[in-house]
Coordinates of C-alpha atoms and ligand atoms in Angstrom, one line a residue:
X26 CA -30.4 8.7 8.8
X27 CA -27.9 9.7 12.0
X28 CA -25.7 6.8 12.1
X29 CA -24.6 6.0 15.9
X30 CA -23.3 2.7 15.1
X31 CA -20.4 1.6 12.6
X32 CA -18.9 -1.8 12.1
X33 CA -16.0 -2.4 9.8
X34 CA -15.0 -5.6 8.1
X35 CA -11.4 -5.8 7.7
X36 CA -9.1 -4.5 10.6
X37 CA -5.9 -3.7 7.9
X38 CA -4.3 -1.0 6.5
X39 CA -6.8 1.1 5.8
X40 CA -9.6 -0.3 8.0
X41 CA -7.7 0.4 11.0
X42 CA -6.7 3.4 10.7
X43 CA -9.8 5.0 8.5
X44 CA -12.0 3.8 11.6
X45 CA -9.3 5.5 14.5
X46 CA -9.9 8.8 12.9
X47 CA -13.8 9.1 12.2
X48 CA -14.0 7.8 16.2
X49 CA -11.4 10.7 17.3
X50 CA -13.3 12.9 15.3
X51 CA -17.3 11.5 16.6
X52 CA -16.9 10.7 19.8
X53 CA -21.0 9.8 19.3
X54 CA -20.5 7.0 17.0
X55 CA -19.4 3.8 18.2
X56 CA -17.0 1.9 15.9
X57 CA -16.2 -1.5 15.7
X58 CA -13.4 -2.9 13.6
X59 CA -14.0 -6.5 13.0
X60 CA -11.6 -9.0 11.7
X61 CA -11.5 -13.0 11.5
X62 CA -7.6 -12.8 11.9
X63 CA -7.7 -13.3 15.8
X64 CA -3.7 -12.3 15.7
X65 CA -4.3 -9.2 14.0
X66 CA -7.2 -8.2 16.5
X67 CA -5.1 -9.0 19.6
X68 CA -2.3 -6.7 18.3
X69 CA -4.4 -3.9 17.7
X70 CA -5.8 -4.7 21.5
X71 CA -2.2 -4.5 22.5
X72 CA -1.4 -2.8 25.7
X73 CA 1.5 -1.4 24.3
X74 CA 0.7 0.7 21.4
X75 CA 3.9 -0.1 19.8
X76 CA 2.7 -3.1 19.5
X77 CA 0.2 -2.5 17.1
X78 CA -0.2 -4.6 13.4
X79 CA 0.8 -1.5 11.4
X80 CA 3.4 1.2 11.8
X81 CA 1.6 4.2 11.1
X82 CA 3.1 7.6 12.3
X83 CA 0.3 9.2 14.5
X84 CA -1.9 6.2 14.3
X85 CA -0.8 5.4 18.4
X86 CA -2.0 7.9 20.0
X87 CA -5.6 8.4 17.9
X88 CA -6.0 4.5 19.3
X89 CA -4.6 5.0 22.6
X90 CA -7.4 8.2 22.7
X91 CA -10.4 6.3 21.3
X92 CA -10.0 2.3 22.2
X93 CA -12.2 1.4 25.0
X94 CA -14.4 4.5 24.4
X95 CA -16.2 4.6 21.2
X96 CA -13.3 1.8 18.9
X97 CA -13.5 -1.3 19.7
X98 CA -11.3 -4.2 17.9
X99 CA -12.8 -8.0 17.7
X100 CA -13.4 -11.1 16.1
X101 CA -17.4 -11.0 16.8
X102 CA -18.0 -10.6 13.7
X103 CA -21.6 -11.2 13.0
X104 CA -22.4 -9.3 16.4
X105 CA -21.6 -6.2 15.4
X106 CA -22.9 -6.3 11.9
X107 CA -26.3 -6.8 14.0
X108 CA -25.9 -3.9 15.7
X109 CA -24.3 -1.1 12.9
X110 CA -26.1 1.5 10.8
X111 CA -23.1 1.7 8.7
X112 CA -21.1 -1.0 7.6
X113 CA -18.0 -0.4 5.9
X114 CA -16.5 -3.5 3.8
X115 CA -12.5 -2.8 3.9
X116 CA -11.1 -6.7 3.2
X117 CA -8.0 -7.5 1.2
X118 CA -8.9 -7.7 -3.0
X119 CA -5.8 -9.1 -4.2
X120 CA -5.2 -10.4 -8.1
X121 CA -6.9 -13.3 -8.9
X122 CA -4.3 -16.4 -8.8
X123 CA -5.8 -19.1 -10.7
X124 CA -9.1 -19.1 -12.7
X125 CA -10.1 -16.5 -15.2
X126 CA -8.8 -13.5 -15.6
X127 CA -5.7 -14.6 -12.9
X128 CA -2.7 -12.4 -12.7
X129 CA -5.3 -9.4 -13.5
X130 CA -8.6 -9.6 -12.5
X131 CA -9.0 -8.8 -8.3
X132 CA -10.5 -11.7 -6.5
X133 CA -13.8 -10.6 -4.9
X134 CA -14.5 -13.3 -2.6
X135 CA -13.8 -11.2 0.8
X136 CA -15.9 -8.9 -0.5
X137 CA -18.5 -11.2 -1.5
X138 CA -18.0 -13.2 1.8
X139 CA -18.7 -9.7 3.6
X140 CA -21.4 -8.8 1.3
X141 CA -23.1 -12.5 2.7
X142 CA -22.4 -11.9 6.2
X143 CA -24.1 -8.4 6.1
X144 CA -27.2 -10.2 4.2
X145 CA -27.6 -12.7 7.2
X146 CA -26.9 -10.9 10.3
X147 CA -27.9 -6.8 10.0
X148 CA -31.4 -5.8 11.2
X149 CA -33.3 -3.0 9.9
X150 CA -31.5 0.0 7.5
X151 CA -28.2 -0.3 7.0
X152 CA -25.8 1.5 4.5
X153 CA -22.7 -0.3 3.1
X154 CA -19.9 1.2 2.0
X155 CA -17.7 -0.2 -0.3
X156 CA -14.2 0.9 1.1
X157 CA -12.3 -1.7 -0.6
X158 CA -10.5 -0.6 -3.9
X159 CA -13.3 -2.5 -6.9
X160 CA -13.5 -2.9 -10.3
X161 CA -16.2 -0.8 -11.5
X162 CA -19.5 -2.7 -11.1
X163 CA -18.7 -4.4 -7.7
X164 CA -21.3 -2.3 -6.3
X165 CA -24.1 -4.1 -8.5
X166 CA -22.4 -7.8 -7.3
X167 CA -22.8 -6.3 -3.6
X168 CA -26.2 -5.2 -4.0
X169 CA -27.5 -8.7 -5.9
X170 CA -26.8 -10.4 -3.0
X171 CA -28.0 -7.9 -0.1
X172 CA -31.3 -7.9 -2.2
X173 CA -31.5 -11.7 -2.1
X174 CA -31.5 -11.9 1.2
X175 CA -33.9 -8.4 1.4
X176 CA -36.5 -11.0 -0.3
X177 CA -35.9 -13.9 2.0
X178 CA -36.4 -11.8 4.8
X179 CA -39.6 -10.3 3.6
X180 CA -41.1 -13.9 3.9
X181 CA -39.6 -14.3 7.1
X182 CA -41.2 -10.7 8.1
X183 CA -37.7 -9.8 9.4
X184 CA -37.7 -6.6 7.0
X185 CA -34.1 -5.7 6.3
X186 CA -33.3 -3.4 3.5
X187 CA -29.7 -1.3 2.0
X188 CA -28.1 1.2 0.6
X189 CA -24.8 0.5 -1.1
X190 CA -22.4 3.6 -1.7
X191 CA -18.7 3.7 -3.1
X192 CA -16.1 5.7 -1.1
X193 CA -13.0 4.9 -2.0
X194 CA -9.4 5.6 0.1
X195 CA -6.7 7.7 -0.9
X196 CA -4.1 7.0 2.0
X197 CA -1.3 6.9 1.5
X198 CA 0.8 4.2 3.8
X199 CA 3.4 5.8 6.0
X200 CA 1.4 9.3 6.1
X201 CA -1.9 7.6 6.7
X202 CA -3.0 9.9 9.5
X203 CA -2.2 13.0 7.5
X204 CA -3.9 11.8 4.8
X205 CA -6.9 11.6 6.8
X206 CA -7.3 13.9 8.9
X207 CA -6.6 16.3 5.8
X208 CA -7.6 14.9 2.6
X209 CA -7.2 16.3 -0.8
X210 CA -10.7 15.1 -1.5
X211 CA -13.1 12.7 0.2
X212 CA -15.5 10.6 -2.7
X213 CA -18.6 9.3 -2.2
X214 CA -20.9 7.4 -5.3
X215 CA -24.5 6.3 -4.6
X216 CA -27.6 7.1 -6.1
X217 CA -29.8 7.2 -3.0
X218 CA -29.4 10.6 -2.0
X219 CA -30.3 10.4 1.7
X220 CA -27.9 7.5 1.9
X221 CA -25.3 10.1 0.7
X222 CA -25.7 12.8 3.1
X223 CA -25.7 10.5 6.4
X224 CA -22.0 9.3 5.1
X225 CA -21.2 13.4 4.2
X226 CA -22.4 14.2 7.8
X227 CA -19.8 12.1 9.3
X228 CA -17.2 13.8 6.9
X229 CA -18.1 17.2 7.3
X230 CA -17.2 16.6 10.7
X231 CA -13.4 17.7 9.7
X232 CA -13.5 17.5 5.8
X233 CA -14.4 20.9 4.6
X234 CA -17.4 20.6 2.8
X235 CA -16.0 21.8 -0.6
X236 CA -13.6 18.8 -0.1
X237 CA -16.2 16.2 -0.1
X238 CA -17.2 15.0 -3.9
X239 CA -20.4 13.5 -5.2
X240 CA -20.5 10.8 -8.3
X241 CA -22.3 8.3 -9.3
X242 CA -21.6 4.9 -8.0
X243 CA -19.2 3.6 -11.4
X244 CA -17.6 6.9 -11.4
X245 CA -16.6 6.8 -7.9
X246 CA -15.3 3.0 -8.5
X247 CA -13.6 3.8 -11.6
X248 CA -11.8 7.3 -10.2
X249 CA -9.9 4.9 -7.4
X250 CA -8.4 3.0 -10.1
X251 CA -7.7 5.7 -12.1
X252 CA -5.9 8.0 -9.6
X253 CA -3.4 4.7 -8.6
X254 CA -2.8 4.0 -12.3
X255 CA -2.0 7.5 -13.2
X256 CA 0.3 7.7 -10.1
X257 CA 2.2 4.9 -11.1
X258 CA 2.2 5.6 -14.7
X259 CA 4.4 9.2 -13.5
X260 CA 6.6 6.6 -11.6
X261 CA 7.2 4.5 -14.7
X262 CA 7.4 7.4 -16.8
X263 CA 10.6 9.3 -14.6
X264 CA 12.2 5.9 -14.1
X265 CA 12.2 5.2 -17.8
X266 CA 13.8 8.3 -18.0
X267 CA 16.4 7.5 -15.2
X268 CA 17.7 5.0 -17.3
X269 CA 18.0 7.8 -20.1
X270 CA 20.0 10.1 -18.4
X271 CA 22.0 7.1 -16.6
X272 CA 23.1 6.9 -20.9
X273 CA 23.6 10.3 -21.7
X274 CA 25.4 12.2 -18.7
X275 CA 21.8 14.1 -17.6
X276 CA 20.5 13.8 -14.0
X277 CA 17.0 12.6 -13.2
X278 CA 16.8 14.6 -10.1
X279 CA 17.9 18.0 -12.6
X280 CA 15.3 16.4 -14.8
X281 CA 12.8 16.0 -12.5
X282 CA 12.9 19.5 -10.9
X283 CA 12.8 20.9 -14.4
X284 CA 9.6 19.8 -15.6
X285 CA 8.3 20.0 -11.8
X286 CA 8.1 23.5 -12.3
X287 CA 5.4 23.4 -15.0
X288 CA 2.2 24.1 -13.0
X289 CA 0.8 21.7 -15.6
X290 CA 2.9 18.8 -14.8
X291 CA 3.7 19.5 -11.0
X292 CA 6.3 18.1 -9.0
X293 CA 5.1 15.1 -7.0
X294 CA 5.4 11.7 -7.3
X295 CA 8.9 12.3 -9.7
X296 CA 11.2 10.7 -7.9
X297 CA 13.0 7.8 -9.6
X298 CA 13.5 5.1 -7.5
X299 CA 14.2 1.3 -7.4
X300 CA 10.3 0.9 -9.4
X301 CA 7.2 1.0 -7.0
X302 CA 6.0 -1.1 -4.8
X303 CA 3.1 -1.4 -2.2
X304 CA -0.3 -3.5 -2.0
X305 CA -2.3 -1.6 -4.5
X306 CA -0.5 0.1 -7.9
X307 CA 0.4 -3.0 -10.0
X308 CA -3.3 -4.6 -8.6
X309 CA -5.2 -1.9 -9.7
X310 CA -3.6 -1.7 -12.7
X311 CA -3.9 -4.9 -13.4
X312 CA -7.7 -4.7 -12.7
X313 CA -7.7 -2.0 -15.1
X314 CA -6.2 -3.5 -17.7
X315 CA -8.6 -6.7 -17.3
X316 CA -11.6 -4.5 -17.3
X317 CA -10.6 -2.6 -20.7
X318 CA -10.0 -5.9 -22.4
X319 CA -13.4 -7.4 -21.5
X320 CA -14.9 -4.3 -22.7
X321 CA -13.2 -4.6 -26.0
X322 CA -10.9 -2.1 -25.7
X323 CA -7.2 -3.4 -25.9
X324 CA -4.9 -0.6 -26.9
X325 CA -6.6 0.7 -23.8
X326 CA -5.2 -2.2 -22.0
X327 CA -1.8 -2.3 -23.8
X328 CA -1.3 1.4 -22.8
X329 CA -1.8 0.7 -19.0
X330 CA -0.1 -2.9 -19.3
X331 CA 2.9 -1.1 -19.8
X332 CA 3.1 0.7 -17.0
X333 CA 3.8 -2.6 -14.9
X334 CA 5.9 -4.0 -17.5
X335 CA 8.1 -1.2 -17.4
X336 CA 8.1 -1.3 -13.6
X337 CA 9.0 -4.7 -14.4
X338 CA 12.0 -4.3 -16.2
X339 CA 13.3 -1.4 -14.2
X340 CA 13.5 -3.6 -11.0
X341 CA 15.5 -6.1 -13.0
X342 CA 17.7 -3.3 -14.8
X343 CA 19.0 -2.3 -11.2
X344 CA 20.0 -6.1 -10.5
X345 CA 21.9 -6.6 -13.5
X346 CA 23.5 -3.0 -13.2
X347 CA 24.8 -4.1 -9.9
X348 CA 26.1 -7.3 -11.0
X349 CA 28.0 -5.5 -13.8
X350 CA 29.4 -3.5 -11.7
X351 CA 30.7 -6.4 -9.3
X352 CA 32.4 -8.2 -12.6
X353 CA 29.7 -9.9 -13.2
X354 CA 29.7 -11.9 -10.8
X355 CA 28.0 -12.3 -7.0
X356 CA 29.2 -16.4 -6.2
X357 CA 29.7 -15.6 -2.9
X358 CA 30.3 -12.2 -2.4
X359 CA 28.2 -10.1 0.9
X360 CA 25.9 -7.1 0.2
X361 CA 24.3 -5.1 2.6
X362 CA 20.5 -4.5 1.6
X363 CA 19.6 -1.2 4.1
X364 CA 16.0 -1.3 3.5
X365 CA 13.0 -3.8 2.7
X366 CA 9.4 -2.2 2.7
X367 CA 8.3 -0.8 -0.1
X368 CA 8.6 2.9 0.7
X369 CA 9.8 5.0 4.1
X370 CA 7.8 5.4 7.4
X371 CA 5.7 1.6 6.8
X372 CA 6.5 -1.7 7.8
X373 CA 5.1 -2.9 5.0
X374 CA 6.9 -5.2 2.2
X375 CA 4.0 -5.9 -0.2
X376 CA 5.2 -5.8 -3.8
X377 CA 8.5 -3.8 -2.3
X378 CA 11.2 -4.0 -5.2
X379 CA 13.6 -5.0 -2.0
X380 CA 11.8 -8.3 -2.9
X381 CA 12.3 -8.9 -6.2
X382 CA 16.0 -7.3 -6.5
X383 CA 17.0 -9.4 -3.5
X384 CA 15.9 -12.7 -5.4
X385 CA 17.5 -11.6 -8.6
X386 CA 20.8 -10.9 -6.0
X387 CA 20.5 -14.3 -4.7
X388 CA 20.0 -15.8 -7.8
X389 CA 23.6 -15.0 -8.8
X390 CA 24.9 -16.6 -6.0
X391 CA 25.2 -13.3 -3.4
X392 CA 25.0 -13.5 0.3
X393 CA 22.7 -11.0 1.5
X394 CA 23.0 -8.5 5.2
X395 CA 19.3 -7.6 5.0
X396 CA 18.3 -4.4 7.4
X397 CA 15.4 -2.5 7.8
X398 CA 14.0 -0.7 11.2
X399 CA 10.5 -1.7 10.7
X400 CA 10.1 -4.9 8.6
X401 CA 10.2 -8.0 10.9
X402 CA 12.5 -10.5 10.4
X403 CA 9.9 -13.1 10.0
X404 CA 8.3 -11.0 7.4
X405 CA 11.5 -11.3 5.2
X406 CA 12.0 -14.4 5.3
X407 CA 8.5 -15.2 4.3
X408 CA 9.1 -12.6 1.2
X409 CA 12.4 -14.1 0.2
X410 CA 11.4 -17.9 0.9
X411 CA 10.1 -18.8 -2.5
X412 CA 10.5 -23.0 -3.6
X413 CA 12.6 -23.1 -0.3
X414 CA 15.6 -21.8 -2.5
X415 CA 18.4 -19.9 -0.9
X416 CA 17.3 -20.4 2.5
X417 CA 20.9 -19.6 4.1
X418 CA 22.1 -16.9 1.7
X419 CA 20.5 -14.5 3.9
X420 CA 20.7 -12.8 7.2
X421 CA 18.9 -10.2 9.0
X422 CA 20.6 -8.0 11.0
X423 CA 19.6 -5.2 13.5
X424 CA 22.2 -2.2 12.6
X425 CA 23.3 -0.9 9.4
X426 CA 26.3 -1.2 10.9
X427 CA 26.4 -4.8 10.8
X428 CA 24.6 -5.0 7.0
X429 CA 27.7 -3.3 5.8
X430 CA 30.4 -5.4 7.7
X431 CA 32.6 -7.1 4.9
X432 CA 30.4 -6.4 2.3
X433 CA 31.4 -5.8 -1.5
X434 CA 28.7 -3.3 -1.6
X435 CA 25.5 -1.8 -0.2
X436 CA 22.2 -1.3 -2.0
X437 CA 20.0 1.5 -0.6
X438 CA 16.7 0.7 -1.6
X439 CA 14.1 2.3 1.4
X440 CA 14.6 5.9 1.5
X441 CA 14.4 5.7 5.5
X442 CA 16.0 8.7 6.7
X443 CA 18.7 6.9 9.1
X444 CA 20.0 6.0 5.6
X445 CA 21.0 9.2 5.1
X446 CA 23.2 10.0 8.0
X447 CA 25.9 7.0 7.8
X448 CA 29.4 7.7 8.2
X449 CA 30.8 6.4 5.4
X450 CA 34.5 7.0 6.3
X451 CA 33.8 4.4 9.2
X452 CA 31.9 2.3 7.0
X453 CA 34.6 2.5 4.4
X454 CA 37.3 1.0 6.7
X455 CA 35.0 -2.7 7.2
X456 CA 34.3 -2.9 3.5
X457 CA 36.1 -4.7 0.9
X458 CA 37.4 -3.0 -1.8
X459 CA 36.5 -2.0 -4.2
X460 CA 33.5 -1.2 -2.4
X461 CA 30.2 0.2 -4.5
X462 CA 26.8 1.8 -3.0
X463 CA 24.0 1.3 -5.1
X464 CA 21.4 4.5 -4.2
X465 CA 18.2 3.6 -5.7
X466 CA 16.8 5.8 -3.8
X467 CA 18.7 9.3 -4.0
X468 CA 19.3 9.3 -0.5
X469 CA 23.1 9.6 0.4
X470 CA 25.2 12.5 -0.1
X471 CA 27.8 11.3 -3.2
X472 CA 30.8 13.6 -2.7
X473 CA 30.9 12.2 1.0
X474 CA 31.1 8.7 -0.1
X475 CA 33.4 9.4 -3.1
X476 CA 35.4 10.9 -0.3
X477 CA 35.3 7.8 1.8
X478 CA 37.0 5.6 -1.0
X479 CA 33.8 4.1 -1.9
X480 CA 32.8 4.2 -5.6
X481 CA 28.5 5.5 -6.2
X482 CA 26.0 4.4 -8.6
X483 CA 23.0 6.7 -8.0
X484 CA 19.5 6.4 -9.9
X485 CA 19.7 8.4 -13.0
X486 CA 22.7 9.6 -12.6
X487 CA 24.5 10.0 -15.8
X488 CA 28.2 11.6 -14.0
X489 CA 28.6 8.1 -11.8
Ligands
LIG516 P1 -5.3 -5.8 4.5 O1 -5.0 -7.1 3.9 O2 -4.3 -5.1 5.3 O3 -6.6 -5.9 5.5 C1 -7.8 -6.6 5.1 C2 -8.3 -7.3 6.3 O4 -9.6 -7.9 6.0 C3 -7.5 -8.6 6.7 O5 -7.0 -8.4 8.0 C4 -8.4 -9.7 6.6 O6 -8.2 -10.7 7.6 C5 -9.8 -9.1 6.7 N1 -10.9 -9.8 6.2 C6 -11.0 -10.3 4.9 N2 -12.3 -10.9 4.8 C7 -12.9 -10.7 6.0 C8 -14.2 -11.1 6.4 N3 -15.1 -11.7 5.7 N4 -14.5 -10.8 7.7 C9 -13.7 -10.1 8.5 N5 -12.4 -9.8 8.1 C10 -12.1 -10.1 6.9 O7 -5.8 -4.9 3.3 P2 -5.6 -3.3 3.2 O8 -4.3 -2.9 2.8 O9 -6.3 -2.6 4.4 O10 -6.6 -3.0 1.9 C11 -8.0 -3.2 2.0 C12 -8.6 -2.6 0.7 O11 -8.3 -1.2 0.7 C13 -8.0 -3.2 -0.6 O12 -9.1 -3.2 -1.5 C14 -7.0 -2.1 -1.0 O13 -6.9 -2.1 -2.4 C15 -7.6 -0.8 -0.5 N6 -6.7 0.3 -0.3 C16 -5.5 0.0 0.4 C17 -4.6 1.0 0.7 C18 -3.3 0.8 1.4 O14 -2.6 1.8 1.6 N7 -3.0 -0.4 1.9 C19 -5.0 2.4 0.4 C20 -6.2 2.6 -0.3 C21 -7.1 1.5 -0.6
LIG517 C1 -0.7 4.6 -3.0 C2 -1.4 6.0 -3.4 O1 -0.5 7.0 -3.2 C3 -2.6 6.2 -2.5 O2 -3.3 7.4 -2.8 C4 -3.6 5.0 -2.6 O3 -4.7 5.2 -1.7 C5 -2.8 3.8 -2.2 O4 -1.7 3.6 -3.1 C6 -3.7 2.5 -2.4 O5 -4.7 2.5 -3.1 O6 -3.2 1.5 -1.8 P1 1.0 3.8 -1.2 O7 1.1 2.6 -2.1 O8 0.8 3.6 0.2 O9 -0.2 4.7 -1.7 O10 2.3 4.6 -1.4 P2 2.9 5.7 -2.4 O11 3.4 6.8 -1.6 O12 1.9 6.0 -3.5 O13 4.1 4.9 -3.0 C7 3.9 3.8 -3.9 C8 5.3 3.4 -4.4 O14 5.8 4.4 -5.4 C9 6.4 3.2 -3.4 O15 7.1 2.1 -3.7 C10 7.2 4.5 -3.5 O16 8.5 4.4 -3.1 C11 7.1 4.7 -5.0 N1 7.3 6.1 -5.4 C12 6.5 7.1 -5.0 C13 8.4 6.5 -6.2 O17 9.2 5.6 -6.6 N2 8.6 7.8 -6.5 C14 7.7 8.8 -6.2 O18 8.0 9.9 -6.6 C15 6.7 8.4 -5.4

């Protein structure tokens, strides 16, 4: 089937920009992002394309290109399910709150509201891909109720029938584009063959076709979850090991570089930080660790339980280490937070350990200088507004100049690179002493602070 109509449910993170770059690269297909957040839709309609909901290097121009052509952002929702071949479902599946399984199990019911929505208004074939990261099975929930409705509209002689296929996404946020345009691999489950090939098609339009990996449906489901756990595990793993050398006079970054070198090992994703953050790790996680205990398995789940809790207890080890190293006490005192979202080059804050390190700040009675140059302010406040405590310990500021202005210390804790260029003998004269910066993040040169006045904690470092 030679699809010449896409519609996508969910104009976020990875909708957005996922559908920007199969319309750059086919120009034949038409692709409409839908979304039932009206805001969200009018930013990504934006005449200014620095205006648009997500700060994604790249992302700009590839909408700039393709909006008004062949992507098209809107609220009609049910519209352009009616009129797509292909039907990607890429809506939020965040941890179940309350219920069972809450605090591990994702809550489906976007997905399920999509799955509805695609029952009721498609027409003819149509081929719906799960984009969304699932628990393994989803597929079989998605394809109970597009079958429901494939016997309801036999009797109303309106003959509507589906394919469901898994193809999970790997982006990355902050090198989004990159990460699509060239993709380690590109993974597709299904079982209906044809189905398969009119989703490789699109692909193969820049994915080289060795690239591009078949599975079956639960395999592909299972191998999203399993490439985020086993990323964050190597995350928990090094930072656990931060605190080791931070003990014994070894440096994680020495560390780090050492066992990079094994082929076998590799050296990404091995830099210690302040614990990680983001939408998806401790979610899918989670979802794994549900999923093993409800199929009996829970050393399974223990083992990948503690790859949160260690997370966990890192982000906290940071805030008491700081604390320490103010005499134990904060009751009053400013520090200057240089970075909120959860990693560089985003303006995302979901899960950022900015979040919970500035609560455990606050909790001690700190006044906080919060800057970041992507996060907005309102953004921060919502993330830091929790039982309306604290409300005026905090302000948001638009320099790092300003963040460090009479401050007992600063706590890097976004590696953006501006962070790394600070004059720290101009700093040095506007902060009290003794003044402390607390890298989390590896980012400042030491020697140059040390030479400024200003005493260092680095992660993992076992000489500061
Ligand atoms: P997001 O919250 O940024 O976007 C989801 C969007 O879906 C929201 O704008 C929401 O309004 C919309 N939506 C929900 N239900 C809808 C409905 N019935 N009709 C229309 N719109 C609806 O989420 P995201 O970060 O893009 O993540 C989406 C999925 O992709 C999640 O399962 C996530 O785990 C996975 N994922 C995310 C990333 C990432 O980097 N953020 C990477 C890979 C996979
Ligand atoms: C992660 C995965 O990398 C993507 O492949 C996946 O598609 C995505 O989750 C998802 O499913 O949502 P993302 O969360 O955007 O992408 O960002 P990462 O680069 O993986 O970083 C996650 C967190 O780990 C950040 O807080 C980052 O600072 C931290 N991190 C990363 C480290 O502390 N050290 C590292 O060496 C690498």
């Amino acid at each position: 089937m030679l699809i010449r109509n896409i519609c996508c449910i969910g104009a976020g993170y990875v909708g957005g920009p996922t559908m920007a770059v199969i319309a750059l690269k086919c120009p034949h297909i038409q692709v409409n992002v839908v979304d039932t957040n009206k805001e969200r839709i009018n930013q990504w309609n934006d005449d200014d394309f620095d205006n648009l909901p997500i700060y994604e290097p790249g992302l700009g121009e590839i909408v700039k290109k393709c909006r008004g052509k062949n992507l098209h952002f809107s609220i009609n929702v049910e519209e352009m399910i009616e009129k797509a071949d292909m039907i990607f479902i890429s809506v939020n599946t965040p941890t179940k709150t309350k219920g069972v399984g809450a605090g591990k199990v994702c809550d489906l019911k976007w997905v399920e509201k999509s799955a509805r929505q695609v029952a009721n208004f498609s027409k003819g074939h149509t081929i719906v891909v799960e984009k969304s990261t699932l628990p393994v099975r989803t597929a079989e929930v998605i394809q109970l109720i597009l079958n429901s409705c494939q016997n309801q509209s036999k009797l109303e002689f309106n003959n509507k029938s589906f394919d469901v296929l898994s193809n999970p996404e790997f982006l990355a946020e902050g090198t989004a584009i990159n990460d699509l345009l060239k993709p380690d691999r590109v993974l597709i489950g299904g079982d209906n063959p044809e189905a398969i090939e009119s989703l490789r098609i699109i692909y193969k339009r820049w994915v080289p076709e060795s690239k591009i990996l078949e599975t079956n449906i639960w395999s592909s489901e299972l191998a999203k979850l399993t490439s985020n756990a086993f990323l964050a595990q190597r995350i928990s793993s090094i930072n656990t090991i931060a605190a080791l050398c931070e003990s014994t006079g070894a440096d994680v970054r020495e560390v780090s570089r050492a066992i990079g070198r094994d082929s076998r090992i590799g050296s990404k994703f091995l830099d210690s930080g302040p614990g990680f953050g983001g939408s998806c790790f401790k979610k899918d996680i989670l979802n794994l660790v549900y999923l093993a205990e409800y199929f009996g398995l829970p050393e399974v789940a223990t083992f990948w339980n503690s790859v949160v809790s260690i997370n966990n207890w890192h982000q906290h080890r940071i805030s008491k280490l700081i604390i320490q190293k103010l005499f134990g006490s904060l009751s009053g005192k400013k520090i200057g937070i240089l970075g909120f979202a959860f990693k560089a080059n985003t303006n995302d804050t979901r899960e950022s350990a900015a979040i919970q390190i500035c609560k455990d700040l606050l909790e001690e009675g700190a006044i906080l200088l919060i800057h970041d140059p992507k996060v907005e302010k309102k953004k921060i406040d919502q993330d830091l507004s929790y039982e309306n405590k604290y409300t005026n310990s905090w302000n948001i500021v638009d320099c790092v100049e300003e963040a460090l202005e009479n401050v007992h210390a600063a706590v890097i804790l976004t590696e953006w690179q501006d962070y790394s260029n600070i004059n720290w003998h101009e700093i040095s004269l506007k902060m009290i002493k003794p003044a402390w910066i607390f890298d989390a993040r590896s980012i400042v040169d030491k020697q140059k602070v040390l030479d400024a006045g200003i005493n260092i904690w680095r992660i993992g470092d076992g000489s500061t």
